[in-house]
Short mmCIF file of C-alpha atoms in Angstrom, two decimals:
data_model
loop_
_atom_site.label_atom_id
_atom_site.label_comp_id
_atom_site.label_asym_id
_atom_site.label_seq_id
_atom_site.Cartn_x
_atom_site.Cartn_y
_atom_site.Cartn_z
CA MET X 1 9.62 -24.85 5.85
CA CYS X 2 11.11 -22.83 8.94
CA ASP X 3 14.33 -21.36 7.94
CA GLN X 4 14.32 -18.41 9.45
CA THR X 5 16.14 -18.16 12.65
CA PHE X 6 14.34 -16.72 15.44
CA LEU X 7 15.86 -14.49 18.20
CA VAL X 8 14.14 -15.57 21.39
CA ASN X 9 13.61 -12.98 23.58
CA VAL X 10 10.20 -13.37 25.22
CA PHE X 11 9.25 -15.82 27.44
CA GLY X 12 5.41 -16.46 28.59
CA SER X 13 2.50 -18.96 28.41
CA CYS X 14 2.40 -20.78 24.59
CA ASP X 15 -0.88 -19.85 23.48
CA LYS X 16 -1.30 -24.00 22.46
CA CYS X 17 -0.46 -25.69 25.56
CA PHE X 18 -0.06 -22.58 28.31
CA LYS X 19 3.05 -23.72 29.70
CA GLN X 20 6.02 -21.14 30.55
CA ARG X 21 8.03 -21.73 27.67
CA ALA X 22 10.21 -19.20 25.66
CA LEU X 23 8.21 -18.42 22.91
CA ARG X 24 8.56 -17.49 19.50
CA PRO X 25 6.00 -15.37 17.07
CA VAL X 26 3.79 -18.32 14.48
CA PHE X 27 0.85 -17.26 12.01
CA LYS X 28 -1.88 -19.08 11.84
CA LYS X 29 -4.99 -17.94 9.22
CA SER X 30 -2.84 -14.35 9.03
CA GLN X 31 -3.15 -14.10 12.95
CA GLN X 32 -0.11 -13.86 15.14
CA LEU X 33 0.56 -16.02 18.06
CA SER X 34 3.17 -16.99 20.49
CA TYR X 35 3.78 -20.73 20.65
CA CYS X 36 6.67 -22.70 22.34
CA SER X 37 9.15 -24.32 20.05
CA THR X 38 7.90 -27.87 20.93
CA CYS X 39 4.28 -26.64 19.53
CA ALA X 40 5.48 -24.77 16.58
CA GLU X 41 7.12 -27.93 15.46
CA ILE X 42 4.20 -29.76 15.95
CA MET X 43 2.51 -27.22 13.78
CA ALA X 44 4.88 -27.33 11.17
CA THR X 45 5.19 -30.81 10.57
CA GLU X 46 0.56 -31.02 10.93
CA GLY X 47 0.92 -28.53 8.09
CA LEU X 48 3.69 -31.15 6.11
CA ARG X 49 1.29 -33.79 6.82
CA GLU X 50 -2.01 -32.06 5.95
CA ASN X 51 -0.01 -30.96 2.91
CA GLU X 52 0.93 -34.48 2.12
CA THR X 53 -2.60 -35.86 2.12
CA LEU X 54 -3.93 -33.48 0.05
CA ALA X 55 -0.94 -34.17 -2.41
CA SER X 56 -1.80 -38.05 -2.58
CA LEU X 57 -5.44 -37.27 -2.43
CA LYS X 58 -5.28 -35.17 -5.61
CA SER X 59 -2.75 -37.91 -7.71
CA GLU X 60 -5.02 -40.29 -6.68
CA ALA X 61 -8.16 -38.40 -8.19
CA GLU X 62 -6.27 -38.08 -11.23
CA SER X 63 -4.85 -41.39 -11.59
CA LEU X 64 -8.83 -42.81 -10.67
CA LYS X 65 -9.56 -40.40 -13.92
CA GLY X 66 -6.75 -41.82 -15.95
CA LYS X 67 -8.18 -45.39 -14.85
CA LEU X 68 -11.84 -44.23 -15.83
CA GLU X 69 -11.20 -43.11 -19.26
CA GLU X 70 -8.95 -46.22 -19.61
CA GLU X 71 -11.60 -48.71 -18.99
CA ARG X 72 -14.33 -46.66 -21.35
CA ALA X 73 -12.20 -46.68 -24.21
CA LYS X 74 -11.39 -50.52 -23.66
CA LEU X 75 -14.93 -51.10 -25.24
CA HIS X 76 -14.74 -48.23 -27.37
CA ASP X 77 -14.54 -51.22 -30.64
CA VAL X 78 -16.41 -49.37 -33.26
CA GLU X 79 -18.16 -45.86 -33.91
CA LEU X 80 -22.18 -45.96 -34.06
CA HIS X 81 -22.37 -44.57 -37.50
CA GLN X 82 -20.16 -47.69 -38.41
CA VAL X 83 -22.95 -50.14 -37.13
CA ALA X 84 -25.48 -48.03 -38.83
CA GLU X 85 -24.40 -48.11 -42.33
CA ARG X 86 -26.14 -50.98 -43.39
CA VAL X 87 -29.39 -49.06 -42.30
CA GLU X 88 -31.41 -47.30 -45.02
CA ALA X 89 -30.93 -44.06 -45.59
CA LEU X 90 -33.45 -41.39 -45.09
CA GLY X 91 -35.18 -39.65 -48.00
CA GLN X 92 -35.95 -35.97 -48.29
CA PHE X 93 -37.84 -34.53 -45.23
CA VAL X 94 -40.53 -32.62 -45.41
CA MET X 95 -41.98 -30.59 -42.91
CA LYS X 96 -44.88 -28.11 -42.46
CA THR X 97 -45.75 -25.72 -40.25
CA ARG X 98 -49.41 -26.64 -39.28
CA ARG X 99 -49.97 -23.74 -36.46
CA THR X 100 -47.96 -20.43 -35.13
CA LEU X 101 -49.19 -19.43 -32.13
CA LYS X 102 -48.90 -15.63 -31.83
CA GLY X 103 -50.26 -15.36 -27.79
CA HIS X 104 -46.45 -14.33 -26.51
CA GLY X 105 -46.03 -10.60 -25.83
CA ASN X 106 -42.25 -11.20 -25.35
CA LYS X 107 -39.57 -14.21 -25.94
CA VAL X 108 -40.52 -17.73 -25.62
CA LEU X 109 -37.99 -19.14 -22.76
CA CYS X 110 -39.75 -22.66 -22.30
CA MET X 111 -42.63 -25.33 -22.98
CA ASP X 112 -44.37 -28.67 -22.56
CA TRP X 113 -47.17 -30.33 -24.26
CA CYS X 114 -49.80 -32.00 -22.36
CA LYS X 115 -50.36 -35.69 -22.31
CA ASP X 116 -53.70 -35.04 -24.07
CA LYS X 117 -51.54 -33.97 -27.21
CA ARG X 118 -53.78 -31.14 -27.44
CA ARG X 119 -52.69 -28.90 -25.41
CA ILE X 120 -49.35 -26.83 -24.44
CA VAL X 121 -47.85 -24.85 -21.71
CA SER X 122 -45.35 -22.29 -22.49
CA SER X 123 -43.31 -19.70 -20.65
CA SER X 124 -42.06 -16.37 -21.56
CA GLN X 125 -40.39 -13.44 -20.68
CA GLU X 126 -43.21 -11.06 -19.14
CA HIS X 127 -46.36 -11.54 -17.13
CA ALA X 128 -48.66 -14.53 -18.36
CA VAL X 129 -49.69 -15.97 -15.36
CA THR X 130 -48.66 -12.91 -13.02
CA MET X 131 -45.79 -14.23 -12.12
CA PRO X 132 -43.99 -11.76 -9.69
CA CYS X 133 -40.55 -11.97 -11.63
CA THR X 134 -39.57 -11.41 -15.36
CA TRP X 135 -38.15 -14.23 -16.78
CA VAL X 136 -40.09 -17.57 -16.48
CA MET X 137 -37.50 -20.09 -17.64
CA ALA X 138 -39.09 -23.09 -16.83
CA CYS X 139 -42.30 -24.69 -16.98
CA ALA X 140 -43.93 -28.25 -17.00
CA TYR X 141 -47.50 -29.63 -17.38
CA ALA X 142 -48.40 -32.31 -14.77
CA PRO X 143 -48.82 -35.65 -15.76
CA SER X 144 -52.90 -35.66 -15.15
CA GLY X 145 -52.74 -32.45 -16.88
CA CYS X 146 -54.63 -30.61 -14.18
CA ALA X 147 -51.80 -28.03 -13.44
CA ILE X 148 -48.66 -26.90 -14.35
CA ALA X 149 -45.40 -25.85 -12.59
CA CYS X 150 -43.26 -22.48 -13.72
CA GLY X 151 -39.96 -20.70 -12.29
CA GLY X 152 -37.44 -18.65 -12.99
CA LEU X 153 -35.60 -15.61 -11.59
CA ASP X 154 -37.70 -15.98 -8.71
CA ASN X 155 -35.94 -18.97 -7.66
CA LYS X 156 -38.69 -21.10 -6.46
CA CYS X 157 -40.99 -23.31 -8.67
CA SER X 158 -44.57 -22.88 -8.23
CA VAL X 159 -47.34 -24.63 -9.14
CA TYR X 160 -50.45 -23.77 -10.21
CA PRO X 161 -53.64 -26.15 -10.95
CA LEU X 162 -55.33 -25.70 -14.20
CA THR X 163 -58.56 -24.00 -14.65
CA PHE X 164 -60.81 -22.94 -17.91
CA ASP X 165 -62.94 -20.73 -15.64
CA LYS X 166 -62.49 -17.19 -16.20
CA ASN X 167 -63.54 -16.18 -13.08
CA GLU X 168 -60.85 -17.78 -11.07
CA ASN X 169 -57.82 -16.55 -10.31
CA MET X 170 -55.28 -18.96 -10.92
CA ALA X 171 -52.53 -17.24 -9.40
CA ALA X 172 -54.42 -16.99 -6.07
CA LYS X 173 -54.61 -20.55 -5.98
CA LYS X 174 -50.76 -21.06 -6.69
CA LYS X 175 -48.58 -22.88 -4.42
CA SER X 176 -44.85 -22.71 -3.88
CA VAL X 177 -42.85 -25.65 -3.73
CA ALA X 178 -39.41 -25.33 -4.41
CA MET X 179 -37.06 -22.97 -3.09
CA HIS X 180 -33.52 -22.91 -4.39
CA THR X 181 -30.69 -19.96 -3.80
CA ASN X 182 -30.72 -19.01 -7.25
CA TYR X 183 -32.86 -18.91 -10.46
CA LEU X 184 -34.55 -21.87 -11.44
CA SER X 185 -33.69 -23.44 -15.20
CA ALA X 186 -35.63 -26.36 -15.39
CA CYS X 187 -38.50 -28.43 -13.77
CA SER X 188 -40.25 -31.55 -14.44
CA PHE X 189 -42.92 -33.84 -12.54
CA THR X 190 -41.70 -36.96 -11.84
CA ASN X 191 -44.47 -39.96 -12.88
CA SER X 192 -47.33 -38.26 -10.77
CA ASP X 193 -48.55 -35.11 -10.10
CA MET X 194 -47.33 -35.44 -6.39
CA GLN X 195 -43.41 -34.87 -7.05
CA ILE X 196 -41.30 -32.18 -8.88
CA LEU X 197 -37.60 -32.17 -10.04
CA THR X 198 -35.71 -29.08 -10.16
CA ALA X 199 -32.52 -27.90 -11.63
CA SER X 200 -31.16 -24.51 -10.21
CA GLY X 201 -28.33 -21.73 -11.17
CA ASP X 202 -27.37 -22.73 -7.51
CA GLY X 203 -25.79 -26.04 -8.77
CA THR X 204 -27.99 -28.38 -7.44
CA CYS X 205 -31.11 -30.61 -8.13
CA ALA X 206 -33.62 -31.11 -5.97
CA LEU X 207 -37.09 -33.38 -5.51
CA TRP X 208 -39.79 -32.21 -4.04
CA ASP X 209 -43.12 -33.30 -2.32
CA VAL X 210 -45.93 -31.01 -4.11
CA GLU X 211 -48.47 -31.34 -1.49
CA SER X 212 -46.25 -30.30 1.60
CA GLY X 213 -43.35 -28.22 -0.30
CA GLN X 214 -40.91 -30.58 1.83
CA LEU X 215 -37.31 -31.10 0.18
CA LEU X 216 -36.95 -35.39 -0.52
CA GLN X 217 -33.91 -35.63 -1.64
CA SER X 218 -31.08 -33.13 -3.34
CA PHE X 219 -28.28 -33.34 -5.78
CA HIS X 220 -24.98 -32.12 -5.51
CA GLY X 221 -22.25 -32.60 -8.17
CA HIS X 222 -22.39 -30.21 -10.47
CA GLY X 223 -19.60 -27.44 -10.55
CA ALA X 224 -21.73 -24.21 -11.54
CA ASP X 225 -25.44 -23.96 -13.17
CA VAL X 226 -27.19 -26.66 -13.83
CA LEU X 227 -29.45 -25.32 -16.82
CA CYS X 228 -31.72 -28.76 -17.63
CA LEU X 229 -32.82 -32.06 -16.94
CA ASP X 230 -34.85 -34.97 -18.00
CA LEU X 231 -36.10 -38.11 -15.92
CA ALA X 232 -35.57 -41.22 -17.52
CA PRO X 233 -38.25 -42.60 -19.71
CA SER X 234 -39.21 -46.05 -17.74
CA GLU X 235 -41.81 -47.21 -15.39
CA THR X 236 -39.45 -48.26 -12.88
CA GLY X 237 -36.52 -46.29 -13.42
CA ASN X 238 -35.40 -43.94 -11.06
CA THR X 239 -32.77 -42.06 -12.62
CA PHE X 240 -32.56 -38.94 -14.48
CA VAL X 241 -29.88 -36.66 -16.32
CA SER X 242 -28.90 -33.09 -15.69
CA GLY X 243 -26.68 -30.87 -17.94
CA GLY X 244 -24.68 -28.29 -16.42
CA CYS X 245 -22.52 -24.79 -17.47
CA ASP X 246 -19.60 -27.09 -15.94
CA LYS X 247 -19.95 -28.79 -19.34
CA LYS X 248 -21.07 -32.25 -17.47
CA ALA X 249 -23.71 -34.21 -18.45
CA MET X 250 -24.86 -36.18 -14.86
CA VAL X 251 -26.90 -38.91 -14.14
CA TRP X 252 -28.76 -39.11 -10.84
CA ASP X 253 -30.02 -42.00 -8.68
CA MET X 254 -33.07 -40.69 -7.70
CA ARG X 255 -33.57 -42.17 -4.52
CA SER X 256 -30.01 -42.06 -2.79
CA GLY X 257 -29.03 -38.65 -4.14
CA GLN X 258 -25.99 -40.37 -5.90
CA CYS X 259 -24.26 -39.51 -9.34
CA VAL X 260 -23.79 -42.58 -10.69
CA GLN X 261 -22.51 -41.93 -14.00
CA ALA X 262 -21.11 -38.67 -14.88
CA PHE X 263 -19.83 -37.28 -18.64
CA GLU X 264 -17.43 -34.65 -19.78
CA THR X 265 -16.94 -34.09 -23.40
CA HIS X 266 -18.62 -31.00 -24.61
CA GLU X 267 -16.40 -27.89 -24.54
CA SER X 268 -19.27 -25.64 -23.00
CA ASP X 269 -22.47 -24.76 -21.10
CA ILE X 270 -24.86 -27.68 -21.97
CA ASN X 271 -28.16 -26.23 -22.49
CA SER X 272 -30.28 -29.20 -23.20
CA VAL X 273 -30.87 -33.38 -22.12
CA ARG X 274 -33.05 -35.32 -23.14
CA TYR X 275 -33.26 -39.26 -22.95
CA TYR X 276 -33.68 -41.60 -26.22
CA PRO X 277 -37.16 -43.37 -26.10
CA SER X 278 -35.51 -47.04 -25.16
CA GLY X 279 -33.67 -45.05 -21.75
CA ASP X 280 -30.59 -46.63 -22.80
CA ALA X 281 -28.99 -43.19 -23.76
CA PHE X 282 -29.54 -39.64 -23.71
CA ALA X 283 -28.85 -36.94 -26.02
CA SER X 284 -27.02 -33.02 -25.27
CA GLY X 285 -27.55 -29.42 -26.90
CA SER X 286 -24.36 -27.43 -26.20
CA ASP X 287 -22.97 -23.65 -26.74
CA ASP X 288 -20.37 -25.56 -28.69
CA ALA X 289 -22.90 -25.55 -31.59
CA THR X 290 -22.82 -29.72 -31.19
CA CYS X 291 -25.11 -31.98 -29.78
CA ARG X 292 -24.10 -35.48 -28.83
CA LEU X 293 -25.43 -38.67 -27.81
CA TYR X 294 -23.69 -40.77 -24.61
CA ASP X 295 -25.11 -44.40 -24.37
CA LEU X 296 -25.84 -45.53 -20.75
CA ARG X 297 -24.53 -48.79 -20.89
CA ALA X 298 -21.33 -48.29 -22.64
CA ASP X 299 -20.89 -45.31 -20.42
CA ARG X 300 -19.64 -43.36 -22.88
CA GLU X 301 -20.25 -40.51 -25.71
CA VAL X 302 -20.93 -42.37 -28.81
CA ALA X 303 -22.08 -39.61 -31.65
CA ILE X 304 -21.48 -35.90 -32.11
CA TYR X 305 -23.72 -33.72 -34.38
CA SER X 306 -22.14 -31.34 -35.57
CA LYS X 307 -20.83 -29.45 -38.87
CA GLU X 308 -18.58 -27.14 -39.38
CA SER X 309 -21.05 -24.56 -40.98
CA ILE X 310 -23.25 -24.55 -37.49
CA ILE X 311 -21.35 -22.32 -35.32
CA PHE X 312 -23.80 -21.16 -32.55
CA GLY X 313 -25.31 -23.03 -29.79
CA ALA X 314 -27.85 -25.67 -29.53
CA SER X 315 -30.46 -24.77 -26.84
CA SER X 316 -32.83 -27.35 -26.89
CA VAL X 317 -33.24 -31.09 -28.18
CA ASP X 318 -35.91 -33.72 -28.06
CA PHE X 319 -36.23 -37.30 -30.21
CA SER X 320 -38.83 -38.34 -32.75
CA LEU X 321 -40.60 -41.56 -31.34
CA SER X 322 -38.41 -44.16 -32.49
CA GLY X 323 -35.08 -41.99 -31.82
CA ARG X 324 -34.10 -42.15 -35.10
CA LEU X 325 -34.57 -38.37 -35.75
CA LEU X 326 -33.03 -35.77 -33.14
CA PHE X 327 -34.81 -32.64 -33.32
CA ALA X 328 -32.08 -29.39 -32.18
CA GLY X 329 -33.08 -25.94 -31.92
CA TYR X 330 -30.12 -23.08 -32.55
CA ASN X 331 -29.32 -19.47 -31.35
CA ASP X 332 -29.39 -18.77 -35.25
CA TYR X 333 -33.18 -19.43 -35.57
CA THR X 334 -32.78 -22.90 -36.96
CA ILE X 335 -33.70 -26.20 -36.24
CA ASN X 336 -31.44 -28.96 -37.13
CA VAL X 337 -33.09 -32.54 -37.90
CA TRP X 338 -30.38 -35.37 -37.61
CA ASP X 339 -30.07 -38.76 -38.37
CA VAL X 340 -29.06 -40.48 -34.94
CA LEU X 341 -27.45 -43.19 -35.99
CA LYS X 342 -25.80 -42.50 -39.15
CA GLY X 343 -24.65 -38.61 -37.70
CA SER X 344 -25.91 -37.00 -40.79
CA ARG X 345 -28.19 -34.17 -41.43
CA VAL X 346 -31.41 -35.12 -42.87
CA SER X 347 -33.19 -31.36 -42.64
CA ILE X 348 -32.61 -27.74 -41.82
CA LEU X 349 -35.90 -25.91 -40.89
CA PHE X 350 -36.00 -22.38 -41.21
CA GLY X 351 -39.06 -20.24 -40.10
CA HIS X 352 -38.24 -18.64 -36.69
CA GLU X 353 -37.15 -14.66 -36.63
CA ASN X 354 -34.91 -14.96 -33.75
CA ARG X 355 -33.28 -17.64 -31.70
CA VAL X 356 -34.77 -21.30 -30.79
CA SER X 357 -35.50 -21.37 -27.20
CA THR X 358 -37.26 -24.51 -26.46
CA LEU X 359 -38.50 -27.81 -28.52
CA ARG X 360 -40.15 -30.54 -27.30
CA VAL X 361 -41.81 -33.48 -29.49
CA SER X 362 -45.43 -34.44 -29.10
CA PRO X 363 -46.11 -37.04 -26.61
CA ASP X 364 -47.95 -39.21 -29.51
CA GLY X 365 -44.66 -38.50 -31.79
CA THR X 366 -47.15 -37.01 -34.49
CA ALA X 367 -45.87 -33.26 -34.35
CA PHE X 368 -43.24 -31.09 -32.61
CA CYS X 369 -43.50 -27.50 -30.98
CA SER X 370 -40.46 -25.15 -31.02
CA GLY X 371 -40.83 -21.67 -29.22
CA SER X 372 -38.35 -18.65 -30.19
CA TRP X 373 -37.31 -15.55 -28.98
CA ASP X 374 -39.38 -14.20 -31.82
CA HIS X 375 -42.22 -14.35 -29.64
CA THR X 376 -43.88 -17.50 -31.22
CA LEU X 377 -44.52 -20.87 -31.06
CA ARG X 378 -44.35 -23.23 -34.22
CA VAL X 379 -46.15 -26.51 -34.54
CA ARG X 380 -44.85 -29.01 -37.34
CA ASP X 381 -45.71 -32.20 -38.64
CA GLY X 382 -44.74 -33.85 -41.97
CA GLY X 383 -42.72 -37.04 -43.01
CA ARG X 384 -40.35 -38.61 -45.67
CA TRP X 385 -40.81 -38.57 -49.03
CA ALA X 386 -39.06 -41.60 -49.89
CA PHE X 387 -36.73 -41.62 -52.87
CA MET S 1 -8.75 -25.07 8.69
CA SER S 2 -9.54 -24.03 4.98
CA SER S 3 -7.08 -27.09 3.75
CA GLY S 4 -9.00 -28.83 5.62
CA ALA S 5 -12.41 -28.36 3.80
CA SER S 6 -10.58 -28.93 0.19
CA ALA S 7 -9.44 -32.13 1.48
CA ASN S 8 -13.04 -33.25 2.17
CA ALA S 9 -13.85 -32.16 -1.05
CA LEU S 10 -10.70 -34.33 -2.60
CA GLN S 11 -11.98 -36.87 -0.61
CA HIS S 12 -15.28 -36.50 -1.78
CA LEU S 13 -14.10 -36.50 -5.35
CA VAL S 14 -12.23 -39.57 -5.09
CA GLU S 15 -15.14 -41.73 -3.18
CA GLN S 16 -17.09 -40.45 -6.31
CA LEU S 17 -14.45 -41.64 -9.20
CA LYS S 18 -14.03 -44.97 -7.94
CA LEU S 19 -17.90 -45.30 -7.87
CA GLU S 20 -18.05 -44.23 -11.62
CA ALA S 21 -14.54 -46.41 -12.24
CA ALA S 22 -16.79 -49.12 -11.17
CA VAL S 23 -19.73 -49.22 -13.50
CA GLU S 24 -20.46 -52.43 -15.52
CA ARG S 25 -19.84 -51.20 -18.83
CA ILE S 26 -20.61 -52.94 -22.28
CA LYS S 27 -19.02 -52.81 -26.06
CA VAL S 28 -19.77 -49.72 -28.28
CA SER S 29 -20.71 -52.38 -30.58
CA GLN S 30 -23.34 -54.21 -28.77
CA ALA S 31 -24.76 -50.82 -27.34
CA ALA S 32 -25.05 -49.29 -31.07
CA ALA S 33 -26.82 -52.22 -31.96
CA GLU S 34 -29.30 -52.21 -29.87
CA LEU S 35 -29.79 -48.33 -30.16
CA GLN S 36 -30.35 -49.01 -33.78
CA GLN S 37 -32.93 -52.30 -33.25
CA TYR S 38 -34.69 -49.90 -31.18
CA CYS S 39 -35.05 -47.44 -34.21
CA MET S 40 -35.83 -50.05 -36.34
CA GLN S 41 -38.49 -51.76 -34.43
CA ASN S 42 -40.21 -48.52 -34.13
CA ALA S 43 -39.94 -47.00 -36.86
CA CYS S 44 -43.23 -47.59 -38.30
CA LYS S 45 -44.81 -46.08 -35.48
CA ASP S 46 -42.72 -42.64 -36.06
CA VAL S 47 -45.09 -40.45 -37.39
CA LEU S 48 -42.52 -37.66 -37.86
CA LEU S 49 -40.41 -40.21 -40.06
CA VAL S 50 -42.74 -42.48 -42.03
CA GLY S 51 -45.46 -39.91 -42.45
CA VAL S 52 -49.00 -39.85 -42.41
CA PRO S 53 -52.00 -41.10 -44.25
CA ALA S 54 -53.40 -38.15 -45.93
CA GLY S 55 -57.10 -38.61 -43.91
CA SER S 56 -55.70 -39.21 -40.46
CA ASN S 57 -53.68 -35.80 -39.93
CA PRO S 58 -55.10 -33.73 -36.95
CA PHE S 59 -53.18 -30.82 -37.78
CA ARG S 60 -54.42 -30.72 -41.35
CA GLU S 61 -56.57 -27.83 -42.68
CA PRO S 62 -59.73 -29.22 -43.09
CA ARG S 63 -60.88 -29.50 -46.57
CA SER S 64 -64.16 -29.25 -47.78
CA CYS S 65 -65.54 -31.25 -49.95
CA ALA S 66 -68.08 -30.30 -53.06
CA LEU S 67 -70.97 -32.55 -53.85
CA LEU S 68 -72.07 -33.16 -57.24
#
């Protein structure tokens, strides 16, 4: 490291030990100091030790990653579609658009169903609920149906109590709950109206108390913007999954703030994640034009839903009630319906005139709604015509 | 020191990877079988899969009936 010969012609007080010694110049963070030879040597060896520590940590991390892959691979004895070979194939699908909702003046970005299955909240790139910013990227219905939460480029998540009284100004009763340092990409109430989970462009997720606005837990681990999240369906479960621009899907324990499982098989941003109805798996939709299924107990990806002809990113995914169908909205304006078990596409739905940005199956599973940049929302239902 | 910060970050990463490596896993064959079983058990309730009997569709256009 020190292969230069210093001409010692300075004598004075060492900048480190302050003893009167022959001094040599040393550089620490581009600042020039004068150290005695002893202190200079100590600094050199400390530097070496730090580099060693860094190097050994890096190699430990690499070997752990390798071990993780090995452990996962050991249990990869079969593919999901092989197990599903004996399952009866699905016949032709017919889906009909029952409602086309044309109220938005601009791109529809997000939507959510009310538990009563008859109302939908949707957000768009405009001022429908007098939001102080243009892009409202996330919205969610409270479980009780009495409030909605939304947020976007304002970096906040605000809760609006719902009223059907035309004289009441909804914006006046709004309550700011979450504060991030970058845009809000997704939000969801937990099992009650009292807590909200948010995901943000600042790379974190957070759990907030609605009443006090207090931060209850934060979730760090994503290496880039978090774009989506979904809560595990079980009443007792306390986990959620998030997907981000770092191509990772991460499963979190809500109480400890710990990431319990992480999956990195996508080749681009993950735009949407959704739990399988049983809670044992989740699906993801990504800009790499694929959707994937990850099983939580096998701790690995178990299926990829893709076709060579599909080259546009999937923006939004959701399962049908039984988990047999995966609906995915794409940036090429279509919705592909996948057979989750067999891995094949059973239907392709047209109708939107621009990107499909959001898609949700109704809580009772009888219909699904898609929102698009073409300013509309379409509610579809239908069923199989068995052959 | 700037290298101190990255050593910290690496330490966190190592701890996190140890946690993830220690997760209990089951075989894909078993996991797949259970996913399939859930589908089969709930298929009859899945309206988008099997359709609704003609009379009970809440979204269907109302049809008038002419009484002779």
